[in-house]
Amino acid sequence: MKILVPVKRVVDAYVKIRVKPDGSGLELANVKMSINPFDEIAIEEAVRLKEKGLATEVVVVSVGPAKSQEALRSAMAIGGDRGILVETAETDVIEPLAVAKILKAIADIEKPALVLMGKQAIDDDCNQTGQMLAALLGWPQGTFASKIAIDGGVIHVTREVDGGLETVKLKTPAIVTTDLRLNEPRYPTLPNIMKAKKKPLEIKTAADYGVNLAPRLKVLKTTEPPVRKAGIKVGSVAELVAKLKTDAGVL
Amino acid sequence: MATLLLADHTNKALGSATAKALTAAKALGADVHILVAGHDCQAAAAAAQLAGVSKVLVADAPHYAHALPEEVAPLIVSLMGAYTAVVAAGTTTGKNILPRVAALLDVMQVSDIIAVHAPDTFDRPIYAGNAIQTVQVADAKKVLTVRTAAFAAAAVGGAATIETITGPAAAGGAEFENAELTVSDRPELTAAKIIISGGRGMGNGENFTKLIEPVADKLGAAMGASRAAVDAGFVPNDWQVGQTGKIVAPELYIAVGISGQIQHLAGMKDSKVIVAINKDGDAPIFQVADYGLVADLFQALPELDAELKR
């Protein structure tokens, strides 16, 4: 069973981003970038399946600028076997729909039994690509997975839903998107980081797959969210309750 | 042309998210029809009573029983000839189904809208709510999920007509196996007026029961948690408030033993009043708190419980 794992290079989760004062976007120059945390969970899960003998090959894919090679190398340091970078221009805005179309074309060629991917990227917070890819391929989907079990041509996916947990049974090929508690990704070892540098990495373009990257959404402006007024410190629980009753009126 | 709103429901009852998503759907300016897809479903009557809904479409079949996207997405697509927009609450159900619809329609979805400026122009948060993007949709059909915390619930008092429809045959491929849903008498997190949440500082799950629960009982509050507390196994996943968990905006949010990482703040910073109780006076949670109490939660929570009894 081959597993395809799409990964995205994003601003690191611990960076406090800044909005440009003119509303044109975000200050992203010289900001620390990392592999999207949910994608890291996806690659870890794929590698574990391979280690258990349930998968034969783990192919990692990224759609993004040349530097996305870093995300692919990170994914290969965890245990991905080879990489495909669909390189776009640094200035291109790549929407989930376009990524899903590229991934569909790659899935048509690679024919994985499973696509394992993050449920959302922590930059645009869209939470769309996996579901869109499932639609384009006509495959079943198990989103927000906290547990997966493979049983022949069937995958049992336990999903984190608003009311608790739900388990669905999917026929392969299928798409699974990962939630936080599926696993805890390993730290790659230095030998594995070195080895990853030598793993095959193919560079392609969106045109190779016949996909038009032109965005469908026009970003009119990007602004700061409203800032909360500074609050006060209270000295005791009694004072807190009194303030909530009288000043705030919420008790 | 009208707007189609996908109802969130449990087959027995309509979810509270639907009335909030309806407010966003109505802001598009067109007639709103609600689609209730389920099995042995009793949610249509409640949907028909929401003010401002002109029609409720009911698709009742075994393959719609569990809101599987493989089944519901083709149903929505089959209806979209008559609609210019499809809207769903940004619940795990809406998030699961709508992107599938968008791709089948070849439309770029706008996720988690928090404001409607025009029928094609919306605000949505990015980067865990640290920036707000205003986007205009070029596609003829709009596919939107709604951040329910940003919209008030539509009132009841309508009397929409209810029409039964038949959707496409079962697609198969996915099957529901089972659900372990949290059973609680408390209000749902996303519908509660008061929420009290605990973080890693709670130390273990028993302390949630021993210290937070009595306070929540007295306040009629829902209980939540930070990611750290859920990851540590103190409480179930559906308690998580944050960027990728539940987004809430209650009247009062009490954060106990939560340091306030941006991912948690993303889920609660639009609450009307925020209280933070933390022994670390430098914790970032105090930067968003209206009322901060620097104290050991193991003393403060029993005191709070006693104070609320008075």
CSV table of N, CA and C in Angstrom, one decimal, chain A residues 11 13-17 19 26 28 38 95-97 101 119-120 122-128 131-132 134-136 138-141 143-144 156 159-171 180-181 216-225 228-238 240-241 243-244 247-248 250-251, chain B residues 68-70 91-92 95-96 99-100 102-104 106-111 121 124 126-139 173-182 219 227 230-231 237-238 240 243-244 246 251-252 262-263 269 271-275 281 286 288-294 300 303-304 307-308:
chain,number,residue,atom,x,y,z
A,11,VAL,N,4.2,29.6,8.3
A,11,VAL,CA,4.9,30.3,9.4
A,11,VAL,C,4.8,29.5,10.7
A,13,ALA,N,4.3,27.8,14.2
A,13,ALA,CA,3.2,28.0,15.1
A,13,ALA,C,3.5,29.0,16.3
A,14,TYR,N,4.8,29.2,16.6
A,14,TYR,CA,5.1,30.0,17.8
A,14,TYR,C,5.4,31.5,17.4
A,15,VAL,N,5.4,31.8,16.1
A,15,VAL,CA,5.7,33.1,15.7
A,15,VAL,C,4.4,34.0,15.8
A,16,LYS,N,4.6,35.2,16.4
A,16,LYS,CA,3.5,36.1,16.5
A,16,LYS,C,3.5,37.0,15.2
A,17,ILE,N,2.5,36.8,14.3
A,17,ILE,CA,2.6,37.4,13.0
A,17,ILE,C,2.2,38.9,13.1
A,19,VAL,N,0.6,42.3,11.0
A,19,VAL,CA,-0.2,42.7,9.9
A,19,VAL,C,0.4,44.0,9.4
A,26,LEU,N,0.7,40.5,5.3
A,26,LEU,CA,1.4,40.2,6.6
A,26,LEU,C,2.9,40.4,6.4
A,28,LEU,N,6.0,38.9,6.4
A,28,LEU,CA,6.5,37.5,6.4
A,28,LEU,C,8.0,37.4,6.0
A,38,PHE,N,-0.1,19.9,11.6
A,38,PHE,CA,-1.0,18.8,11.3
A,38,PHE,C,-0.4,17.9,10.2
A,95,GLU,N,-4.6,28.7,-3.6
A,95,GLU,CA,-5.8,28.3,-2.8
A,95,GLU,C,-6.0,26.8,-2.7
A,96,PRO,N,-6.7,26.4,-1.6
A,96,PRO,CA,-6.9,25.0,-1.4
A,96,PRO,C,-7.5,24.3,-2.7
A,97,LEU,N,-8.4,24.9,-3.4
A,97,LEU,CA,-9.0,24.2,-4.6
A,97,LEU,C,-7.9,23.9,-5.6
A,101,LYS,N,-6.6,20.2,-6.8
A,101,LYS,CA,-6.6,19.8,-8.2
A,101,LYS,C,-5.2,19.2,-8.6
A,119,LYS,N,-5.5,18.3,8.8
A,119,LYS,CA,-6.9,18.8,8.6
A,119,LYS,C,-6.9,20.2,8.2
A,120,GLN,N,-5.9,21.0,8.6
A,120,GLN,CA,-5.9,22.4,8.2
A,120,GLN,C,-4.5,22.9,8.3
A,122,ILE,N,-2.1,26.0,9.4
A,122,ILE,CA,-2.3,27.0,10.5
A,122,ILE,C,-2.0,28.4,10.0
A,123,ASP,N,-1.8,28.6,8.7
A,123,ASP,CA,-1.7,30.0,8.2
A,123,ASP,C,-3.1,30.5,7.7
A,124,ASP,N,-3.7,29.8,6.7
A,124,ASP,CA,-4.9,30.3,6.2
A,124,ASP,C,-6.1,29.7,7.0
A,125,ASP,N,-5.9,28.7,7.8
A,125,ASP,CA,-7.0,28.1,8.6
A,125,ASP,C,-8.2,27.7,7.8
A,126,CYS,N,-8.0,27.2,6.5
A,126,CYS,CA,-9.1,27.0,5.7
A,126,CYS,C,-9.8,25.6,6.0
A,127,ASN,N,-9.1,24.6,6.3
A,127,ASN,CA,-9.7,23.3,6.5
A,127,ASN,C,-10.5,22.8,5.4
A,128,GLN,N,-9.9,22.7,4.2
A,128,GLN,CA,-10.6,22.4,3.0
A,128,GLN,C,-10.0,21.4,2.1
A,131,GLN,N,-10.9,17.5,2.1
A,131,GLN,CA,-12.2,17.2,1.6
A,131,GLN,C,-12.4,17.5,0.1
A,132,MET,N,-11.7,18.5,-0.4
A,132,MET,CA,-11.8,18.9,-1.8
A,132,MET,C,-11.2,17.8,-2.6
A,134,ALA,N,-10.8,14.7,-1.8
A,134,ALA,CA,-11.7,13.5,-1.8
A,134,ALA,C,-12.8,13.6,-2.8
A,135,ALA,N,-13.4,14.8,-2.9
A,135,ALA,CA,-14.5,15.1,-3.8
A,135,ALA,C,-14.0,14.9,-5.3
A,136,LEU,N,-12.8,15.5,-5.6
A,136,LEU,CA,-12.3,15.4,-7.0
A,136,LEU,C,-12.0,14.0,-7.4
A,138,GLY,N,-13.4,11.4,-5.9
A,138,GLY,CA,-14.6,10.5,-5.7
A,138,GLY,C,-14.3,9.5,-4.6
A,139,TRP,N,-13.4,9.8,-3.7
A,139,TRP,CA,-13.0,8.8,-2.7
A,139,TRP,C,-13.7,9.2,-1.3
A,140,PRO,N,-13.9,8.2,-0.5
A,140,PRO,CA,-14.4,8.5,0.9
A,140,PRO,C,-13.4,9.3,1.7
A,141,GLN,N,-13.9,10.0,2.7
A,141,GLN,CA,-13.0,10.8,3.5
A,141,GLN,C,-13.2,10.6,5.0
A,143,THR,N,-12.2,12.8,8.1
A,143,THR,CA,-11.5,14.0,8.5
A,143,THR,C,-11.4,14.0,10.1
A,144,PHE,N,-10.4,14.8,10.5
A,144,PHE,CA,-10.2,15.1,11.9
A,144,PHE,C,-9.9,13.8,12.7
A,156,HIS,N,-10.7,2.1,9.3
A,156,HIS,CA,-11.6,2.6,10.4
A,156,HIS,C,-10.9,3.9,10.9
A,159,ARG,N,-12.9,9.9,14.5
A,159,ARG,CA,-12.9,11.3,14.2
A,159,ARG,C,-13.2,12.1,15.4
A,160,GLU,N,-12.5,13.2,15.6
A,160,GLU,CA,-12.9,14.2,16.7
A,160,GLU,C,-14.0,15.1,16.2
A,161,VAL,N,-15.2,14.9,16.7
A,161,VAL,CA,-16.3,15.7,16.3
A,161,VAL,C,-16.8,16.6,17.5
A,162,ASP,N,-17.7,17.5,17.2
A,162,ASP,CA,-18.1,18.5,18.2
A,162,ASP,C,-18.7,17.8,19.5
A,163,GLY,N,-19.4,16.7,19.3
A,163,GLY,CA,-20.0,16.0,20.4
A,163,GLY,C,-19.1,15.0,21.1
A,164,GLY,N,-18.0,14.7,20.6
A,164,GLY,CA,-17.1,13.6,21.1
A,164,GLY,C,-16.3,12.9,20.0
A,165,LEU,N,-16.5,11.6,19.9
A,165,LEU,CA,-15.8,10.9,18.9
A,165,LEU,C,-16.8,10.1,18.0
A,166,GLU,N,-16.4,9.9,16.7
A,166,GLU,CA,-17.3,9.1,15.8
A,166,GLU,C,-16.3,8.3,15.0
A,167,THR,N,-16.7,7.0,14.7
A,167,THR,CA,-15.9,6.2,13.9
A,167,THR,C,-16.6,5.8,12.6
A,168,VAL,N,-15.9,6.0,11.5
A,168,VAL,CA,-16.4,5.6,10.2
A,168,VAL,C,-15.5,4.6,9.6
A,169,LYS,N,-16.1,3.8,8.7
A,169,LYS,CA,-15.4,2.8,8.0
A,169,LYS,C,-15.3,3.2,6.5
A,170,LEU,N,-14.1,3.3,6.0
A,170,LEU,CA,-13.9,3.8,4.6
A,170,LEU,C,-13.3,2.7,3.8
A,171,LYS,N,-13.8,2.6,2.5
A,171,LYS,CA,-13.2,1.7,1.6
A,171,LYS,C,-12.0,2.4,1.0
A,180,LEU,N,-5.1,16.7,16.2
A,180,LEU,CA,-4.0,16.8,17.0
A,180,LEU,C,-3.6,15.5,17.8
A,181,ARG,N,-4.5,14.7,18.1
A,181,ARG,CA,-4.2,13.6,19.0
A,181,ARG,C,-4.0,12.3,18.3
A,216,ARG,N,-9.4,32.3,-7.0
A,216,ARG,CA,-10.8,32.6,-7.1
A,216,ARG,C,-11.3,33.6,-6.1
A,217,LEU,N,-10.6,33.8,-5.1
A,217,LEU,CA,-10.9,34.8,-4.1
A,217,LEU,C,-10.0,36.0,-4.3
A,218,LYS,N,-10.6,37.2,-4.2
A,218,LYS,CA,-9.8,38.4,-4.2
A,218,LYS,C,-9.6,38.9,-2.8
A,219,VAL,N,-8.4,39.0,-2.3
A,219,VAL,CA,-8.2,39.6,-1.0
A,219,VAL,C,-8.2,41.1,-1.0
A,220,LEU,N,-9.3,41.7,-0.5
A,220,LEU,CA,-9.4,43.1,-0.6
A,220,LEU,C,-8.5,43.8,0.4
A,221,LYS,N,-8.4,43.3,1.6
A,221,LYS,CA,-7.5,43.8,2.6
A,221,LYS,C,-7.3,42.8,3.8
A,222,THR,N,-6.2,43.1,4.5
A,222,THR,CA,-5.9,42.2,5.7
A,222,THR,C,-5.7,43.2,6.8
A,223,THR,N,-6.5,43.0,7.9
A,223,THR,CA,-6.4,44.0,9.0
A,223,THR,C,-6.1,43.2,10.3
A,224,GLU,N,-5.8,44.1,11.3
A,224,GLU,CA,-5.6,43.5,12.7
A,224,GLU,C,-7.0,43.3,13.3
A,225,PRO,N,-7.1,42.2,14.1
A,225,PRO,CA,-8.4,42.1,14.8
A,225,PRO,C,-8.5,43.2,15.8
A,228,ARG,N,-8.4,43.9,22.5
A,228,ARG,CA,-9.2,44.0,23.8
A,228,ARG,C,-8.6,45.1,24.6
A,229,LYS,N,-9.5,45.8,25.3
A,229,LYS,CA,-9.0,46.8,26.3
A,229,LYS,C,-8.3,46.1,27.4
A,230,ALA,N,-7.2,46.8,27.9
A,230,ALA,CA,-6.5,46.2,29.0
A,230,ALA,C,-7.4,46.1,30.2
A,231,GLY,N,-7.4,45.0,30.9
A,231,GLY,CA,-8.2,44.7,32.1
A,231,GLY,C,-7.5,45.1,33.4
A,232,ILE,N,-8.1,44.7,34.4
A,232,ILE,CA,-7.5,45.0,35.7
A,232,ILE,C,-7.2,43.7,36.5
A,233,LYS,N,-6.3,43.9,37.5
A,233,LYS,CA,-6.1,42.7,38.4
A,233,LYS,C,-6.9,42.9,39.6
A,234,VAL,N,-7.5,41.9,40.1
A,234,VAL,CA,-8.2,41.9,41.4
A,234,VAL,C,-7.4,41.2,42.4
A,235,GLY,N,-7.6,41.6,43.7
A,235,GLY,CA,-6.8,41.1,44.8
A,235,GLY,C,-7.3,39.8,45.4
A,236,SER,N,-8.6,39.5,45.2
A,236,SER,CA,-9.2,38.4,45.9
A,236,SER,C,-10.4,37.8,45.2
A,237,VAL,N,-10.8,36.6,45.5
A,237,VAL,CA,-11.9,36.0,44.9
A,237,VAL,C,-13.2,36.8,45.2
A,238,ALA,N,-13.3,37.3,46.4
A,238,ALA,CA,-14.5,38.1,46.8
A,238,ALA,C,-14.6,39.4,45.9
A,240,LEU,N,-13.3,39.7,42.9
A,240,LEU,CA,-13.6,39.2,41.6
A,240,LEU,C,-15.1,39.1,41.4
A,241,VAL,N,-15.7,38.4,42.4
A,241,VAL,CA,-17.2,38.1,42.3
A,241,VAL,C,-18.0,39.4,42.3
A,243,LYS,N,-17.0,42.4,41.4
A,243,LYS,CA,-16.8,43.1,40.1
A,243,LYS,C,-17.7,42.4,39.0
A,244,LEU,N,-17.7,41.1,39.0
A,244,LEU,CA,-18.5,40.4,38.0
A,244,LEU,C,-20.0,40.7,38.1
A,247,ASP,N,-19.9,45.6,38.2
A,247,ASP,CA,-19.3,46.3,37.0
A,247,ASP,C,-19.6,45.6,35.7
A,248,ALA,N,-19.4,44.3,35.7
A,248,ALA,CA,-19.6,43.6,34.4
A,248,ALA,C,-21.0,43.1,34.2
A,250,VAL,N,-22.4,40.2,34.7
A,250,VAL,CA,-22.5,38.9,34.1
A,250,VAL,C,-22.9,37.8,35.0
A,251,LEU,N,-23.0,38.1,36.3
A,251,LEU,CA,-23.4,37.1,37.3
A,251,LEU,C,-24.7,37.4,37.9
B,68,LEU,N,-22.9,11.8,6.5
B,68,LEU,CA,-21.7,11.5,5.8
B,68,LEU,C,-21.5,12.4,4.6
B,69,PRO,N,-20.3,13.0,4.5
B,69,PRO,CA,-20.1,13.9,3.3
B,69,PRO,C,-20.2,13.2,2.0
B,70,GLU,N,-19.9,11.9,1.9
B,70,GLU,CA,-20.0,11.2,0.7
B,70,GLU,C,-21.4,11.1,0.2
B,91,THR,N,-19.4,23.9,12.1
B,91,THR,CA,-19.3,22.8,13.1
B,91,THR,C,-18.4,21.7,12.4
B,92,THR,N,-18.1,20.6,13.1
B,92,THR,CA,-17.4,19.6,12.5
B,92,THR,C,-18.1,19.0,11.3
B,95,LYS,N,-17.8,21.6,8.4
B,95,LYS,CA,-16.5,21.6,7.9
B,95,LYS,C,-16.2,20.3,7.1
B,96,ASN,N,-16.8,19.3,7.5
B,96,ASN,CA,-16.6,18.0,6.8
B,96,ASN,C,-17.3,18.0,5.4
B,99,PRO,N,-16.6,21.7,2.0
B,99,PRO,CA,-15.5,21.7,1.0
B,99,PRO,C,-15.7,20.7,-0.1
B,100,ARG,N,-16.3,19.6,0.3
B,100,ARG,CA,-16.6,18.5,-0.7
B,100,ARG,C,-17.6,19.1,-1.7
B,102,ALA,N,-18.0,22.3,-2.4
B,102,ALA,CA,-17.3,23.4,-3.2
B,102,ALA,C,-16.5,22.8,-4.3
B,103,ALA,N,-15.7,21.7,-4.0
B,103,ALA,CA,-14.9,21.1,-5.1
B,103,ALA,C,-15.7,20.5,-6.2
B,104,LEU,N,-16.9,19.9,-5.9
B,104,LEU,CA,-17.8,19.3,-6.9
B,104,LEU,C,-18.3,20.4,-7.8
B,106,ASP,N,-16.7,23.2,-8.3
B,106,ASP,CA,-15.5,23.9,-8.8
B,106,ASP,C,-15.6,25.4,-8.3
B,107,VAL,N,-15.8,25.5,-7.0
B,107,VAL,CA,-15.9,26.8,-6.3
B,107,VAL,C,-14.9,26.8,-5.2
B,108,MET,N,-14.3,28.0,-4.9
B,108,MET,CA,-13.4,28.1,-3.8
B,108,MET,C,-14.3,28.5,-2.6
B,109,GLN,N,-14.3,27.7,-1.6
B,109,GLN,CA,-15.1,28.0,-0.4
B,109,GLN,C,-14.4,29.1,0.4
B,110,VAL,N,-15.3,29.9,1.1
B,110,VAL,CA,-14.8,30.8,2.1
B,110,VAL,C,-15.2,30.2,3.5
B,111,SER,N,-14.1,29.9,4.2
B,111,SER,CA,-14.3,29.2,5.5
B,111,SER,C,-14.5,30.2,6.6
B,121,THR,N,-18.8,39.4,-0.5
B,121,THR,CA,-17.6,39.9,0.2
B,121,THR,C,-17.7,39.6,1.7
B,124,ARG,N,-12.9,37.0,7.2
B,124,ARG,CA,-12.6,35.7,7.8
B,124,ARG,C,-11.3,35.8,8.5
B,126,ILE,N,-7.6,34.6,9.8
B,126,ILE,CA,-6.5,33.8,9.4
B,126,ILE,C,-5.5,33.8,10.6
B,127,TYR,N,-4.5,32.9,10.5
B,127,TYR,CA,-3.4,32.9,11.5
B,127,TYR,C,-4.0,32.9,12.9
B,128,ALA,N,-4.9,31.9,13.2
B,128,ALA,CA,-5.5,31.8,14.5
B,128,ALA,C,-6.2,33.1,15.0
B,129,GLY,N,-6.7,33.8,14.0
B,129,GLY,CA,-7.5,35.0,14.4
B,129,GLY,C,-6.6,36.2,14.6
B,130,ASN,N,-5.3,36.1,14.3
B,130,ASN,CA,-4.4,37.3,14.5
B,130,ASN,C,-4.4,38.2,13.4
B,131,ALA,N,-5.1,37.9,12.3
B,131,ALA,CA,-5.4,38.8,11.2
B,131,ALA,C,-6.8,38.5,10.6
B,132,ILE,N,-7.4,39.5,10.1
B,132,ILE,CA,-8.7,39.3,9.5
B,132,ILE,C,-8.6,39.7,8.0
B,133,GLN,N,-9.0,38.8,7.2
B,133,GLN,CA,-8.9,39.0,5.7
B,133,GLN,C,-10.3,39.3,5.2
B,134,THR,N,-10.4,40.4,4.4
B,134,THR,CA,-11.7,40.7,3.7
B,134,THR,C,-11.5,40.1,2.3
B,135,VAL,N,-12.4,39.2,1.9
B,135,VAL,CA,-12.2,38.5,0.6
B,135,VAL,C,-13.5,38.7,-0.2
B,136,GLN,N,-13.3,38.8,-1.5
B,136,GLN,CA,-14.4,38.9,-2.5
B,136,GLN,C,-14.4,37.6,-3.4
B,137,VAL,N,-15.5,37.0,-3.5
B,137,VAL,CA,-15.6,35.7,-4.3
B,137,VAL,C,-15.9,36.0,-5.7
B,138,ALA,N,-15.1,35.4,-6.6
B,138,ALA,CA,-15.4,35.6,-8.0
B,138,ALA,C,-16.3,34.6,-8.6
B,139,ASP,N,-16.4,33.4,-7.9
B,139,ASP,CA,-17.2,32.3,-8.4
B,139,ASP,C,-18.7,32.7,-8.4
B,173,GLY,N,-19.1,3.7,0.0
B,173,GLY,CA,-17.7,4.0,0.2
B,173,GLY,C,-17.3,4.3,1.6
B,174,ALA,N,-18.3,5.0,2.3
B,174,ALA,CA,-18.1,5.3,3.7
B,174,ALA,C,-19.3,4.8,4.5
B,175,GLU,N,-19.0,4.3,5.7
B,175,GLU,CA,-20.1,3.8,6.5
B,175,GLU,C,-19.9,4.3,7.9
B,176,PHE,N,-21.0,4.7,8.6
B,176,PHE,CA,-20.9,5.0,10.0
B,176,PHE,C,-20.7,3.8,10.8
B,177,GLU,N,-19.8,3.8,11.8
B,177,GLU,CA,-19.7,2.6,12.6
B,177,GLU,C,-20.3,2.8,14.0
B,178,ASN,N,-19.7,3.8,14.7
B,178,ASN,CA,-20.3,4.1,16.0
B,178,ASN,C,-19.8,5.5,16.5
B,179,ALA,N,-20.5,6.0,17.5
B,179,ALA,CA,-20.1,7.3,18.1
B,179,ALA,C,-20.0,7.2,19.6
B,180,GLU,N,-19.1,7.9,20.2
B,180,GLU,CA,-19.0,8.0,21.6
B,180,GLU,C,-19.2,9.4,21.9
B,181,LEU,N,-20.4,9.8,22.2
B,181,LEU,CA,-20.7,11.2,22.3
B,181,LEU,C,-20.8,11.5,23.8
B,182,THR,N,-20.3,12.7,24.2
B,182,THR,CA,-20.4,13.1,25.6
B,182,THR,C,-21.8,13.4,26.0
B,219,LEU,N,-22.9,28.2,38.3
B,219,LEU,CA,-23.0,29.2,37.3
B,219,LEU,C,-23.9,28.7,36.1
B,227,ARG,N,-5.8,23.0,25.0
B,227,ARG,CA,-5.3,21.9,24.3
B,227,ARG,C,-4.4,21.1,25.2
B,230,VAL,N,-6.3,18.7,27.3
B,230,VAL,CA,-6.9,17.6,26.5
B,230,VAL,C,-5.8,16.6,26.1
B,231,ASP,N,-4.7,17.1,25.6
B,231,ASP,CA,-3.5,16.3,25.2
B,231,ASP,C,-3.1,15.4,26.4
B,237,ASN,N,-11.7,15.2,24.1
B,237,ASN,CA,-11.3,16.1,23.1
B,237,ASN,C,-12.4,17.2,22.8
B,238,ASP,N,-13.7,16.9,23.0
B,238,ASP,CA,-14.7,17.8,22.6
B,238,ASP,C,-14.8,19.0,23.6
B,240,GLN,N,-12.1,20.9,24.0
B,240,GLN,CA,-11.0,21.8,23.6
B,240,GLN,C,-11.5,23.1,23.0
B,243,GLN,N,-7.9,27.5,18.4
B,243,GLN,CA,-7.8,27.6,16.9
B,243,GLN,C,-8.4,26.4,16.2
B,244,THR,N,-8.1,25.2,16.6
B,244,THR,CA,-8.5,24.1,15.9
B,244,THR,C,-9.5,23.3,16.7
B,246,LYS,N,-13.0,24.2,19.5
B,246,LYS,CA,-14.2,25.0,19.4
B,246,LYS,C,-13.9,26.5,19.6
B,251,GLU,N,-20.9,35.2,27.3
B,251,GLU,CA,-20.9,36.4,28.0
B,251,GLU,C,-19.7,36.4,29.0
B,252,LEU,N,-19.4,35.3,29.6
B,252,LEU,CA,-18.4,35.2,30.6
B,252,LEU,C,-17.5,34.0,30.3
B,262,ILE,N,-1.4,31.6,21.9
B,262,ILE,CA,-2.2,32.2,20.9
B,262,ILE,C,-3.3,31.2,20.3
B,263,GLN,N,-2.9,29.9,20.3
B,263,GLN,CA,-3.9,29.0,19.8
B,263,GLN,C,-5.2,28.9,20.7
B,269,LYS,N,-11.1,34.7,22.5
B,269,LYS,CA,-10.9,36.1,22.8
B,269,LYS,C,-12.0,37.0,22.4
B,271,SER,N,-15.0,36.6,23.7
B,271,SER,CA,-15.9,36.5,24.8
B,271,SER,C,-16.1,37.9,25.3
B,272,LYS,N,-17.3,38.1,25.8
B,272,LYS,CA,-17.7,39.5,26.3
B,272,LYS,C,-16.8,39.9,27.5
B,273,VAL,N,-16.8,39.0,28.5
B,273,VAL,CA,-16.0,39.3,29.7
B,273,VAL,C,-15.1,38.1,29.9
B,274,ILE,N,-13.8,38.3,30.1
B,274,ILE,CA,-12.8,37.2,30.3
B,274,ILE,C,-12.2,37.4,31.7
B,275,VAL,N,-12.2,36.3,32.5
B,275,VAL,CA,-11.6,36.2,33.8
B,275,VAL,C,-10.5,35.2,33.7
B,281,GLY,N,1.7,35.6,37.3
B,281,GLY,CA,1.2,36.9,36.9
B,281,GLY,C,1.7,37.4,35.6
B,286,PHE,N,-3.4,37.0,30.9
B,286,PHE,CA,-3.8,38.3,31.6
B,286,PHE,C,-3.9,39.4,30.6
B,288,VAL,N,-5.4,39.4,27.8
B,288,VAL,CA,-6.8,39.5,27.2
B,288,VAL,C,-7.9,39.5,28.3
B,289,ALA,N,-7.5,39.3,29.6
B,289,ALA,CA,-8.5,39.2,30.6
B,289,ALA,C,-9.0,40.6,31.1
B,290,ASP,N,-10.3,40.7,31.3
B,290,ASP,CA,-10.9,41.9,31.9
B,290,ASP,C,-10.6,41.9,33.3
B,291,TYR,N,-10.6,40.7,34.0
B,291,TYR,CA,-10.4,40.6,35.4
B,291,TYR,C,-9.4,39.5,35.6
B,292,GLY,N,-8.2,39.9,36.1
B,292,GLY,CA,-7.2,38.9,36.4
B,292,GLY,C,-7.0,38.7,37.9
B,293,LEU,N,-6.9,37.4,38.3
B,293,LEU,CA,-6.6,37.1,39.7
B,293,LEU,C,-5.3,36.2,39.7
B,294,VAL,N,-4.2,36.8,40.3
B,294,VAL,CA,-3.0,36.0,40.4
B,294,VAL,C,-3.1,35.2,41.7
B,300,ALA,N,-8.1,29.2,45.0
B,300,ALA,CA,-9.1,30.2,44.5
B,300,ALA,C,-10.4,29.5,44.1
B,303,GLU,N,-12.6,28.8,47.0
B,303,GLU,CA,-13.1,30.1,47.5
B,303,GLU,C,-14.2,30.7,46.6
B,304,LEU,N,-14.0,30.5,45.3
B,304,LEU,CA,-15.0,31.0,44.3
B,304,LEU,C,-16.3,30.2,44.5
B,307,GLU,N,-17.9,31.5,47.6
B,307,GLU,CA,-18.4,32.9,47.3
B,307,GLU,C,-19.7,32.9,46.5
B,308,LEU,N,-19.8,31.9,45.6
B,308,LEU,CA,-21.0,31.9,44.7
B,308,LEU,C,-22.2,31.3,45.5
